[in-house]
mmCIF file of C-alpha atoms and ligand atoms in Angstrom:
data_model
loop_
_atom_site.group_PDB
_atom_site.id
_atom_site.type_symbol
_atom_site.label_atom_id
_atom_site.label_comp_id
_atom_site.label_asym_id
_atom_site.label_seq_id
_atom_site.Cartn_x
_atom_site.Cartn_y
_atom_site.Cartn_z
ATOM 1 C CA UNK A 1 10.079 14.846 3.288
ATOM 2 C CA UNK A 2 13.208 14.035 1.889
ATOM 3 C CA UNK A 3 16.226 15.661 1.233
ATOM 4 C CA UNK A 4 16.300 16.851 -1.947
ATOM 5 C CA UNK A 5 20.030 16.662 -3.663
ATOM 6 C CA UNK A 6 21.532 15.661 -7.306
ATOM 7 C CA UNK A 7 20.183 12.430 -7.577
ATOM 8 C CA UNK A 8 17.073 12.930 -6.402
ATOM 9 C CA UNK A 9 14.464 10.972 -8.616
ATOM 10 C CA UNK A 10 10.952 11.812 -9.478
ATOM 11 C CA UNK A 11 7.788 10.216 -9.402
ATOM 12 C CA UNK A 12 4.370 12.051 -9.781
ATOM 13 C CA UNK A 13 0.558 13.006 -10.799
ATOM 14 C CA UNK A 14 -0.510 14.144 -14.129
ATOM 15 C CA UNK A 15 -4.076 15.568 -14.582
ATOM 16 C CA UNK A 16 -6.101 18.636 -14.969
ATOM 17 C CA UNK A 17 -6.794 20.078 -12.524
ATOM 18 C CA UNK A 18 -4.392 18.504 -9.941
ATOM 19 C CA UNK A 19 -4.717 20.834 -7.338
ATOM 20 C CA UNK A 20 -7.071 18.610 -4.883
ATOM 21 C CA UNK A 21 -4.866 15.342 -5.259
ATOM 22 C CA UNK A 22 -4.409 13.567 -2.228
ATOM 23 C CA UNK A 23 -1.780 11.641 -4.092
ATOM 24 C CA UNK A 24 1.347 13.806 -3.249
ATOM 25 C CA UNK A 25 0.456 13.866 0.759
ATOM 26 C CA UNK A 26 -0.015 9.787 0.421
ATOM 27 C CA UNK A 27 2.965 8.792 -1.673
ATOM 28 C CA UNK A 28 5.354 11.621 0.150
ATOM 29 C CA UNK A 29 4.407 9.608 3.370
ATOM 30 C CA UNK A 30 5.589 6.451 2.185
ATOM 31 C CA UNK A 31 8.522 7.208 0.614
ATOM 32 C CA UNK A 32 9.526 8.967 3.818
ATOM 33 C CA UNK A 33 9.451 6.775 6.001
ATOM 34 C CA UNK A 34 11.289 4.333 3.363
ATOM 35 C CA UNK A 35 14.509 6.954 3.495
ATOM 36 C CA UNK A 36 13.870 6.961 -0.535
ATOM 37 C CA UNK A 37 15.828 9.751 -1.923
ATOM 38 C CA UNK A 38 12.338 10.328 -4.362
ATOM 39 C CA UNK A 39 10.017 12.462 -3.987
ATOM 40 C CA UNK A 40 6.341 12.680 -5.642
ATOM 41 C CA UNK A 41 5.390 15.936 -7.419
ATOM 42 C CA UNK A 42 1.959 17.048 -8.320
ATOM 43 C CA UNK A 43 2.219 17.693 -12.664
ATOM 44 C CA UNK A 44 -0.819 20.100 -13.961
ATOM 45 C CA UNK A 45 -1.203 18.884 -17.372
ATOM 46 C CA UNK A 46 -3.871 20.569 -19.929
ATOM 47 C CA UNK A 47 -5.588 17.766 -22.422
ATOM 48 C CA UNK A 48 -4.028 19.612 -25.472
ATOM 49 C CA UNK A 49 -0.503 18.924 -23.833
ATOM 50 C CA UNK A 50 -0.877 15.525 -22.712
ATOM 51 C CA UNK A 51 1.672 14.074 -25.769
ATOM 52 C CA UNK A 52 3.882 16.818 -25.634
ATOM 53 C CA UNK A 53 3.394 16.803 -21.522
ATOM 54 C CA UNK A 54 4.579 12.838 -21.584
ATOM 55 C CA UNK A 55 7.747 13.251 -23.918
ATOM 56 C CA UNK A 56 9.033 15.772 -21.374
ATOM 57 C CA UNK A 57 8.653 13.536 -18.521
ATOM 58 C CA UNK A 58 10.416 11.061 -20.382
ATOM 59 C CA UNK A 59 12.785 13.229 -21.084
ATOM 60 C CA UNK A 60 13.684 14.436 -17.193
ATOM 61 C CA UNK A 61 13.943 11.027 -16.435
ATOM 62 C CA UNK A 62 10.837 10.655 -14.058
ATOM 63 C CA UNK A 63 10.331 6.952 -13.224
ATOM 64 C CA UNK A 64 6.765 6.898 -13.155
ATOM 65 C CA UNK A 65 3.878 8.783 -12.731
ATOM 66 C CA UNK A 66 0.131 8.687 -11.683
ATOM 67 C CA UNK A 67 -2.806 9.519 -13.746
ATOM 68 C CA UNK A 68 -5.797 11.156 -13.139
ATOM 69 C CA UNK A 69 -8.868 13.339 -14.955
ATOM 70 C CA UNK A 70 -9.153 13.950 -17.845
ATOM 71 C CA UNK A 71 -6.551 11.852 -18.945
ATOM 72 C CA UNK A 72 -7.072 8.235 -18.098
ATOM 73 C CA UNK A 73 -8.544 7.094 -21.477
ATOM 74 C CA UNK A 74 -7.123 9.456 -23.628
ATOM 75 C CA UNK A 75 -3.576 8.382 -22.731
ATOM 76 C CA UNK A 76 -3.482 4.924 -23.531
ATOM 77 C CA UNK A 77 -2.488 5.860 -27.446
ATOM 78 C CA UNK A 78 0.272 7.583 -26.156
ATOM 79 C CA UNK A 79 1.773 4.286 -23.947
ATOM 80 C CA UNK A 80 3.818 1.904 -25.843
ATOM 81 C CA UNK A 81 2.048 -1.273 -23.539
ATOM 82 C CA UNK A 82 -1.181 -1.474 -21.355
ATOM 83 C CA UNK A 83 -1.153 -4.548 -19.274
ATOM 84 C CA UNK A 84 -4.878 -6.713 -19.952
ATOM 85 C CA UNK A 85 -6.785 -5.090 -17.050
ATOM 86 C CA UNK A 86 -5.894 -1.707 -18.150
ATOM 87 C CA UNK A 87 -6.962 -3.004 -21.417
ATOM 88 C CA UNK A 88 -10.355 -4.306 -20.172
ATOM 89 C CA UNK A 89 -11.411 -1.130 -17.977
ATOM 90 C CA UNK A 90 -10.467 0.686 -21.329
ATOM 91 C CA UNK A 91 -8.272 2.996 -18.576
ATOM 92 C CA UNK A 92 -4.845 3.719 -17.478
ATOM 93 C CA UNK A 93 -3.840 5.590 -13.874
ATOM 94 C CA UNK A 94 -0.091 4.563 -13.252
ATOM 95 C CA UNK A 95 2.668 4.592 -15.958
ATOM 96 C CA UNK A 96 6.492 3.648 -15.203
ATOM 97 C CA UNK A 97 9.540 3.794 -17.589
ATOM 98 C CA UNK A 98 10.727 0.710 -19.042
ATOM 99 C CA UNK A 99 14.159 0.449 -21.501
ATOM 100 C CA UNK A 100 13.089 3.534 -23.066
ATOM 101 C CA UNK A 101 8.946 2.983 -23.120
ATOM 102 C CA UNK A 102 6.052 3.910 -20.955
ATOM 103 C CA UNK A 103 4.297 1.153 -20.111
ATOM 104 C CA UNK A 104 0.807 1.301 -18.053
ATOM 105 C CA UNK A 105 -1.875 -0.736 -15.994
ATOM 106 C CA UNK A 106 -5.027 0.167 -14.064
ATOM 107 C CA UNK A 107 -4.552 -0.184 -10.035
ATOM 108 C CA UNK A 108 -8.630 1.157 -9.351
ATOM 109 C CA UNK A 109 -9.992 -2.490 -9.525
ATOM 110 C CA UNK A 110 -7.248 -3.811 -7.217
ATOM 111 C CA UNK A 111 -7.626 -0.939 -5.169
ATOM 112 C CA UNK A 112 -11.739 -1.372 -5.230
ATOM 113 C CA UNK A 113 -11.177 -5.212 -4.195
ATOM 114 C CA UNK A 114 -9.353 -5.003 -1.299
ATOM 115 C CA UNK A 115 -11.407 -4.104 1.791
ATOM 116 C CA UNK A 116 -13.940 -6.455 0.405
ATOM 117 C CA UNK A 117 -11.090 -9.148 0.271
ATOM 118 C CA UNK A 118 -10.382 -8.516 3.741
ATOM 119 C CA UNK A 119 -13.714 -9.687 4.316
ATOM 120 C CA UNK A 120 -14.477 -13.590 5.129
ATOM 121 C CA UNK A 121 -17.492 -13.558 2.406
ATOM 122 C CA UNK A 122 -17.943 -16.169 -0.339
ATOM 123 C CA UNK A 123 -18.374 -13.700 -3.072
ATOM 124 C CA UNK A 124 -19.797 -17.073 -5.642
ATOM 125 C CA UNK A 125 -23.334 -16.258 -4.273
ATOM 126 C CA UNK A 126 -23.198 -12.308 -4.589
ATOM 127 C CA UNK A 127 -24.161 -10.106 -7.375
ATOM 128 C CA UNK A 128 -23.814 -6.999 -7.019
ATOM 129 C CA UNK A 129 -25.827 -3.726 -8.302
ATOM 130 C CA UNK A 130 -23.699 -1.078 -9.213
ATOM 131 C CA UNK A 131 -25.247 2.737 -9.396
ATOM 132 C CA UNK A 132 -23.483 5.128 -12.071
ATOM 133 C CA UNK A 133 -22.228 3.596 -15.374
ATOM 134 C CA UNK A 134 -18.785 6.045 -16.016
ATOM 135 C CA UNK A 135 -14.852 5.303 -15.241
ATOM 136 C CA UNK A 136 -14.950 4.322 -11.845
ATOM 137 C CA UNK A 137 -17.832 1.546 -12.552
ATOM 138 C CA UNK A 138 -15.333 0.324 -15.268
ATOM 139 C CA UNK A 139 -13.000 -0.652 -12.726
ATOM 140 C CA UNK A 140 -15.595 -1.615 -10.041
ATOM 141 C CA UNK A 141 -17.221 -4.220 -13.055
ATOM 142 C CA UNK A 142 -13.168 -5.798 -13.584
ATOM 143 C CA UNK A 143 -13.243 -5.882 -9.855
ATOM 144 C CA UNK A 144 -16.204 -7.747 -8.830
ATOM 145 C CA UNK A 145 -15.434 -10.322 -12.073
ATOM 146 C CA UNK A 146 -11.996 -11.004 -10.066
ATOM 147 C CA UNK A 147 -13.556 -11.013 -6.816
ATOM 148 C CA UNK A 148 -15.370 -13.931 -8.073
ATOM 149 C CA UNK A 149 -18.867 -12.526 -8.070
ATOM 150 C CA UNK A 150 -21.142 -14.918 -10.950
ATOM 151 C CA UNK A 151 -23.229 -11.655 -12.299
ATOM 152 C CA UNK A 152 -23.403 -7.623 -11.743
ATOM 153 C CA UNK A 153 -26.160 -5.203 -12.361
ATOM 154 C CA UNK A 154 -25.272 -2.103 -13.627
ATOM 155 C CA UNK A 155 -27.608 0.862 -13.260
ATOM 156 C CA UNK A 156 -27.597 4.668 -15.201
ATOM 157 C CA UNK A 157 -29.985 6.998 -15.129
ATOM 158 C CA UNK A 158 -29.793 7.255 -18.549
ATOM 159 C CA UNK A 159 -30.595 4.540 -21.055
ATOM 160 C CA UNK A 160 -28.956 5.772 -24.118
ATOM 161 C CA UNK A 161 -25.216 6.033 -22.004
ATOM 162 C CA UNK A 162 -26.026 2.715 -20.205
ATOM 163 C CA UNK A 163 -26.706 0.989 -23.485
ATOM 164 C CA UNK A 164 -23.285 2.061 -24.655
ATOM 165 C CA UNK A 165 -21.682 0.965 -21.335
ATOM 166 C CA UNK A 166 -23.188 -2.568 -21.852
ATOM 167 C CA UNK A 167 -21.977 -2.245 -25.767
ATOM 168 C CA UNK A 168 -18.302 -1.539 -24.875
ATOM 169 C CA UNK A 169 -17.714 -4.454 -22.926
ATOM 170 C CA UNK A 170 -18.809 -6.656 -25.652
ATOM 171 C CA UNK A 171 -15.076 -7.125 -27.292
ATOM 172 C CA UNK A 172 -13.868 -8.223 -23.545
ATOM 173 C CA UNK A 173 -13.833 -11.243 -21.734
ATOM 174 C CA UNK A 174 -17.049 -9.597 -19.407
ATOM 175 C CA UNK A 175 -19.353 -8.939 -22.446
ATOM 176 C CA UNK A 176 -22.129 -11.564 -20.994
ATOM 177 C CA UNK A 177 -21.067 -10.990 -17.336
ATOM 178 C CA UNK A 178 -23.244 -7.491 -16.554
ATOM 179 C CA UNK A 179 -26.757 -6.419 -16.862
ATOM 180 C CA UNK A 180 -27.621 -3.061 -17.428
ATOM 181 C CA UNK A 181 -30.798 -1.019 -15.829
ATOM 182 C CA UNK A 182 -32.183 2.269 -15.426
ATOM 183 C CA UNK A 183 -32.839 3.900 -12.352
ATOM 184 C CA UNK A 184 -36.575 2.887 -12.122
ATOM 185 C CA UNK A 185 -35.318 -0.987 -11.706
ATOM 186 C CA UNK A 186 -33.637 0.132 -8.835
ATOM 187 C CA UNK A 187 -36.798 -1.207 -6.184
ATOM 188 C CA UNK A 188 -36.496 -4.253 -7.812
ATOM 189 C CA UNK A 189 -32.766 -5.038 -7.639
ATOM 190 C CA UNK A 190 -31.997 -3.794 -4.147
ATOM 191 C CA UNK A 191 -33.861 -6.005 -2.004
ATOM 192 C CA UNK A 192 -31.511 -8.810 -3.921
ATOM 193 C CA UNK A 193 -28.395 -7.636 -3.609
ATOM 194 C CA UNK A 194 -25.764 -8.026 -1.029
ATOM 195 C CA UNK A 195 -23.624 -5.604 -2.035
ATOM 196 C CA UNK A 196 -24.806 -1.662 -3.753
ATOM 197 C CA UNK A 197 -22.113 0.180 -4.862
ATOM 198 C CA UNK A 198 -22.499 3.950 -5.441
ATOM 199 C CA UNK A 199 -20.054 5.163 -8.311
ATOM 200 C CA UNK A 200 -22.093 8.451 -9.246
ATOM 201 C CA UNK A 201 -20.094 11.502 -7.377
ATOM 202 C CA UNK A 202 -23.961 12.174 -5.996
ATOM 203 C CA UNK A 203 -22.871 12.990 -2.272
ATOM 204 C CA UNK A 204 -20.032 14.593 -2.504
ATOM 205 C CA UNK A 205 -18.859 17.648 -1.644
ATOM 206 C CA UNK A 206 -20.452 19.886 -1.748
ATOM 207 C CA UNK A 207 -24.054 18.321 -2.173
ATOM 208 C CA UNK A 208 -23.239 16.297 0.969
ATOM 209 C CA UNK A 209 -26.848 16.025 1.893
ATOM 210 C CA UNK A 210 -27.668 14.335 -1.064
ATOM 211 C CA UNK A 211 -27.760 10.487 -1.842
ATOM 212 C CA UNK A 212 -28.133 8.301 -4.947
ATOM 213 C CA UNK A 213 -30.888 5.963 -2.700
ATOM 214 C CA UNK A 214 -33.285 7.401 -0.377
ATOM 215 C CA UNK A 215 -33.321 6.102 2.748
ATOM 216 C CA UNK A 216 -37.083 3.686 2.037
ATOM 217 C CA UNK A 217 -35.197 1.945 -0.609
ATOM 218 C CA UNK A 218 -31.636 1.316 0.966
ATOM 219 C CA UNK A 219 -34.183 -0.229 4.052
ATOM 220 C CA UNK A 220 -34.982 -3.257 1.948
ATOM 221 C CA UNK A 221 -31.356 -4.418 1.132
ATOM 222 C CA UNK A 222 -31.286 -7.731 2.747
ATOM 223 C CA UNK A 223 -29.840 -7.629 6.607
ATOM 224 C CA UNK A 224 -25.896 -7.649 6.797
ATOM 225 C CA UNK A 225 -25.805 -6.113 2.786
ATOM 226 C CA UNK A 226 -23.043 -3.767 2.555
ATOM 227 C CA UNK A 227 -23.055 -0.208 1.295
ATOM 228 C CA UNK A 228 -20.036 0.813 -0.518
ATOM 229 C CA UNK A 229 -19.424 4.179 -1.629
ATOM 230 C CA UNK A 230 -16.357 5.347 -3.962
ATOM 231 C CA UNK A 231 -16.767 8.998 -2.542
ATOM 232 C CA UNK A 232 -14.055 9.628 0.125
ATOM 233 C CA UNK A 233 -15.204 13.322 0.809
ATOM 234 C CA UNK A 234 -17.167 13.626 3.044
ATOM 235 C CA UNK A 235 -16.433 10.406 5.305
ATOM 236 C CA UNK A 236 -19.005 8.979 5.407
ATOM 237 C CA UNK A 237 -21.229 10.155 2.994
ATOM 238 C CA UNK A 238 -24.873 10.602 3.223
ATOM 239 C CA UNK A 239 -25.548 7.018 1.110
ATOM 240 C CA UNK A 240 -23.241 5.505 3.938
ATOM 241 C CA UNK A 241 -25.349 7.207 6.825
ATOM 242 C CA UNK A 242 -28.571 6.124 5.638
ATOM 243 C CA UNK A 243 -27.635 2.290 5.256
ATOM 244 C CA UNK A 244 -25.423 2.322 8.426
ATOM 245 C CA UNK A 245 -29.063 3.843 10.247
ATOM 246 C CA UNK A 246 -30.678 0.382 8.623
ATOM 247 C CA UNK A 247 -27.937 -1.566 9.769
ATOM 248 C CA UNK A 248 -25.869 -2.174 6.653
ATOM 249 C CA UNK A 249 -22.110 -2.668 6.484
ATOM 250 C CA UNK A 250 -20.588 0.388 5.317
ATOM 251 C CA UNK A 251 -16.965 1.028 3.261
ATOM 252 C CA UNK A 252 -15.786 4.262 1.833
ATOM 253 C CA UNK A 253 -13.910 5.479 -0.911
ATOM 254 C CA UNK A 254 -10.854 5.677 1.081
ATOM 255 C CA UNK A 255 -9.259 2.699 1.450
ATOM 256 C CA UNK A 256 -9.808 2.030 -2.353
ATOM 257 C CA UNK A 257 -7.392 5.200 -2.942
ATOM 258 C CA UNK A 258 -4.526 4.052 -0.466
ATOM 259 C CA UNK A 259 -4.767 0.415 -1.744
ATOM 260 C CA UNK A 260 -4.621 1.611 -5.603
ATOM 261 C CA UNK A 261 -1.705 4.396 -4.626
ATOM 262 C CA UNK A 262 -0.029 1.372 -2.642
ATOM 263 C CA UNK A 263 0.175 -0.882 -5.520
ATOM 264 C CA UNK A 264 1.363 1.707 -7.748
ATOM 265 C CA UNK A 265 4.050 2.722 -5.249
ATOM 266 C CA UNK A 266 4.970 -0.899 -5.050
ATOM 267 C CA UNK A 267 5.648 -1.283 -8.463
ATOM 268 C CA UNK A 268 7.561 1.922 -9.140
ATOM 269 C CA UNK A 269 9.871 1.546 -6.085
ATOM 270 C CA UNK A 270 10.488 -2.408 -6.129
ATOM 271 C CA UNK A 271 9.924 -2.724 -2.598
ATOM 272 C CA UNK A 272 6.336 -2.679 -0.396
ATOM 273 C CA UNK A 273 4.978 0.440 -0.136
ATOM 274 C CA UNK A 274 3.735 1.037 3.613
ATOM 275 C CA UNK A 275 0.098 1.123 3.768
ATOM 276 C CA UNK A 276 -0.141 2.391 6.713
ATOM 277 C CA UNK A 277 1.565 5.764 6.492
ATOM 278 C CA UNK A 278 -0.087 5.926 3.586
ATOM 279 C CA UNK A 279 -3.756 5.461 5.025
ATOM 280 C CA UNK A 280 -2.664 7.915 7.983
ATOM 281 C CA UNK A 281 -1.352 10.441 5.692
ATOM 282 C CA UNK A 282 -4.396 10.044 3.434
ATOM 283 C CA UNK A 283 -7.161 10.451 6.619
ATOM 284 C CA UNK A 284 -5.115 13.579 7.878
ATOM 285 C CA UNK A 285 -5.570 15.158 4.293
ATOM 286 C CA UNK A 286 -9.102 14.909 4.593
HETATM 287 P P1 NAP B 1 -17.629 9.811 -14.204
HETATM 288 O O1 NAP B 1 -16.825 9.057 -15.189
HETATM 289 O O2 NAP B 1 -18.001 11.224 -14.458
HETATM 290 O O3 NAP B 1 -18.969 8.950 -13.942
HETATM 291 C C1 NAP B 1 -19.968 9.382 -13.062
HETATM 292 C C2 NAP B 1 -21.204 8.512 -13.254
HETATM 293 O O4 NAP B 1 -22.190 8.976 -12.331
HETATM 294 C C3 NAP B 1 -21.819 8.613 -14.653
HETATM 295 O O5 NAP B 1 -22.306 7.358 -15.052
HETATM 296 C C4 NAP B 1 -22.994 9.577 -14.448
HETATM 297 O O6 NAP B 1 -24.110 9.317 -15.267
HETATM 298 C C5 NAP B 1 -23.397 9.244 -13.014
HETATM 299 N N1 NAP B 1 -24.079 10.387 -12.403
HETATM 300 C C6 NAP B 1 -23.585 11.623 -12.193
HETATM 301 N N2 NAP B 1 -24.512 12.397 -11.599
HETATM 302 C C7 NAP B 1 -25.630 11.634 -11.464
HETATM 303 C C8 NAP B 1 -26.930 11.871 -10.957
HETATM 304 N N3 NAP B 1 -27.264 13.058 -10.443
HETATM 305 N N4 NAP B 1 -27.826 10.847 -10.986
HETATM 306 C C9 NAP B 1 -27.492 9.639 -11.477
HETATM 307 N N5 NAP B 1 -26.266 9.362 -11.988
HETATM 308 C C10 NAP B 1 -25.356 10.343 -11.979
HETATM 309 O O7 NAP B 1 -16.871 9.838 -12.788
HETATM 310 P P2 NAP B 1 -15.939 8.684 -12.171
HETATM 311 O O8 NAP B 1 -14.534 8.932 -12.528
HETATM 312 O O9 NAP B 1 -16.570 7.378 -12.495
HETATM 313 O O10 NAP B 1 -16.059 9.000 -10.606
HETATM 314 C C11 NAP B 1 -17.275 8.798 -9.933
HETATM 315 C C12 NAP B 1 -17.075 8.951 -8.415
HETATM 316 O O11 NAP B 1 -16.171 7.967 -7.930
HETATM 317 C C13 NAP B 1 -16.518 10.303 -8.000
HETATM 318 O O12 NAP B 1 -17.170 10.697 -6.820
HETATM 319 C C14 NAP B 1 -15.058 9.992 -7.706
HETATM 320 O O13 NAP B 1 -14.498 10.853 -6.726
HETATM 321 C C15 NAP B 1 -15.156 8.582 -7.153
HETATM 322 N N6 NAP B 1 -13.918 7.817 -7.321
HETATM 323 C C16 NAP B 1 -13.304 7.349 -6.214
HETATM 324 C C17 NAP B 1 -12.153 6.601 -6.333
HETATM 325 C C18 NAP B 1 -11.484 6.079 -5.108
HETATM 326 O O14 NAP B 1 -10.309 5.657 -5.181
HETATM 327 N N7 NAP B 1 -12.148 6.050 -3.977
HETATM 328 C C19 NAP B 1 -11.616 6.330 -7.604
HETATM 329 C C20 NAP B 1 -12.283 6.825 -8.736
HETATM 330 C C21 NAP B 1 -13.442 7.567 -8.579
HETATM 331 P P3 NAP B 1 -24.136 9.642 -16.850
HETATM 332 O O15 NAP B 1 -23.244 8.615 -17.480
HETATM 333 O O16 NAP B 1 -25.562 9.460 -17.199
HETATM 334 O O17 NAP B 1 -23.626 11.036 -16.984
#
């Protein structure tokens, strides 16, 4: 940790609850080993303070800030510029200060991307199914598009809130780029896909004997198909067990939360943030 003085400068998380953030452990890491004189604070913010909440970081002179639950929609009003991918996921979770102005993008679709980019697949002939339609799949639908993948399928287990999904990315660029399903289509699309995606928290703690695909189903991916779950906790989850037993690839949520925290770091400090202590500090935390 660093030493904490007069000019000392702050970065941190804003969200409600903030307790369980692995965010300060991560970021505290890097900057350490960086010699930053910075240090990363976690900021419990209530909904009905969010505004007020924002002005006051502002006002201390914090230089940037994570976001988390339940805020990543609701503060985008409250910004003064959202770069285009926070604009397509409809969702913000890093802000920094600019001249006087918050300005914020969305690092979860980066973050999502990158063990898959560190993968030698051509993602042209992949189209990935995608279980659980709510802020996470936002970013996972942006991420996949960038990845290069020609179509997704996008399945909720209920049609009324899957409907709307599909609806709400009819004003972006991806409007004729995903399908949308209900559970029931799910024997149908797995055997096609070479990449399933769980973004439902079914799994975690502490239902960790639970998973969004029984074991008959995730049996008919095709060989080599990876399983990719958002859910870092536990490691791996049950969904991850069950297609590593049928020999599927398997990635877990955590990489996708060092990568995003990385990029944010990146930005807010001007220099690389170091992955590494950042994954190491992350996997001790869990
Ligand atoms: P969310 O907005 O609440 O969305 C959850 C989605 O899962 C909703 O579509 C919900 O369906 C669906 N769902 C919940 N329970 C279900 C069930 N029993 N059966 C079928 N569908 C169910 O949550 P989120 O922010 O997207 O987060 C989802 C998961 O991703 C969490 O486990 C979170 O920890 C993880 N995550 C990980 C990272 C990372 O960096 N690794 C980042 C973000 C999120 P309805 O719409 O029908 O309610």
């Amino acid at each position: 940790m660093a030493k904490i003085n007069g000019k000392t400068k702050l970065l941190g998380v804003i969200g409600h609850p903030v307790a369980h953030s692995r965010s300060p452990a991560m970021h505290n890491a890097a900057i350490a080993q960086l010699h930053r004189n910075i240090v990363y604070l976690p900021f419990p913010l209530a909904p009905e303070d969010l505004a007020a909440g924002i002005e006051g970081l502002a006002a201390l002179g914090v230089v940037g800030f994570s976001v988390t639950i339940p805020h990543k929609q609701t503060i985008i009003p409250l910004l003064q510029e959202i770069t285009p991918i926070a604009q397509q996921i409809g969702a913000v979770n890093t802000v920094w200060r600019v001249d006087q102005a918050w300005h914020g993008t969305n690092t979860d679709a980066a973050g999502f991307m990158a063990p898959l980019q560190a993968l030698d697949w051509d993602w042209s002939s992949v189209a990935p199914v995608v279980l659980g339609n709510g802020g996470a799949c936002r970013a996972v639908v942006a991420g996949c598009a960038e990845l290069g993948c020609p179509e997704i399928h996008v399945v909720g287990r209920d049609a009324e809130r899957v409907a709307r999904f599909h609806a709400s990315w009819q004003t972006t660029a991806l409007g004729n780029y995903l399908q949308v399903y209900t559970w029931d289509a799910l024997p149908r699309l797995i055997p096609q896909t070479r990449l399933l995606i769980n973004t439902t928290p079914i799994g975690m703690e502490p239902q960790t004997e639970d998973s969004p695909v029984p074991v008959e189903l995730l049996a008919t991916l095709p060989p080599g198909a990876i399983a990719y779950d958002l859910i870092y906790t536990p490691r791996p989850s049950r969904f991850l067990q069950l297609a590593q037993s049928q020999g599927m690839m398997i990635i877990d949520g955590s990489e996708m939360l060092v990568q995003q925290g990385a990029i944010a770091l990146t930005r807010w400090l001007g220099e690389p943030a170091p992955v590494e202590a950042m994954r190491q500090a992350l996997l001790e935390s869990l």
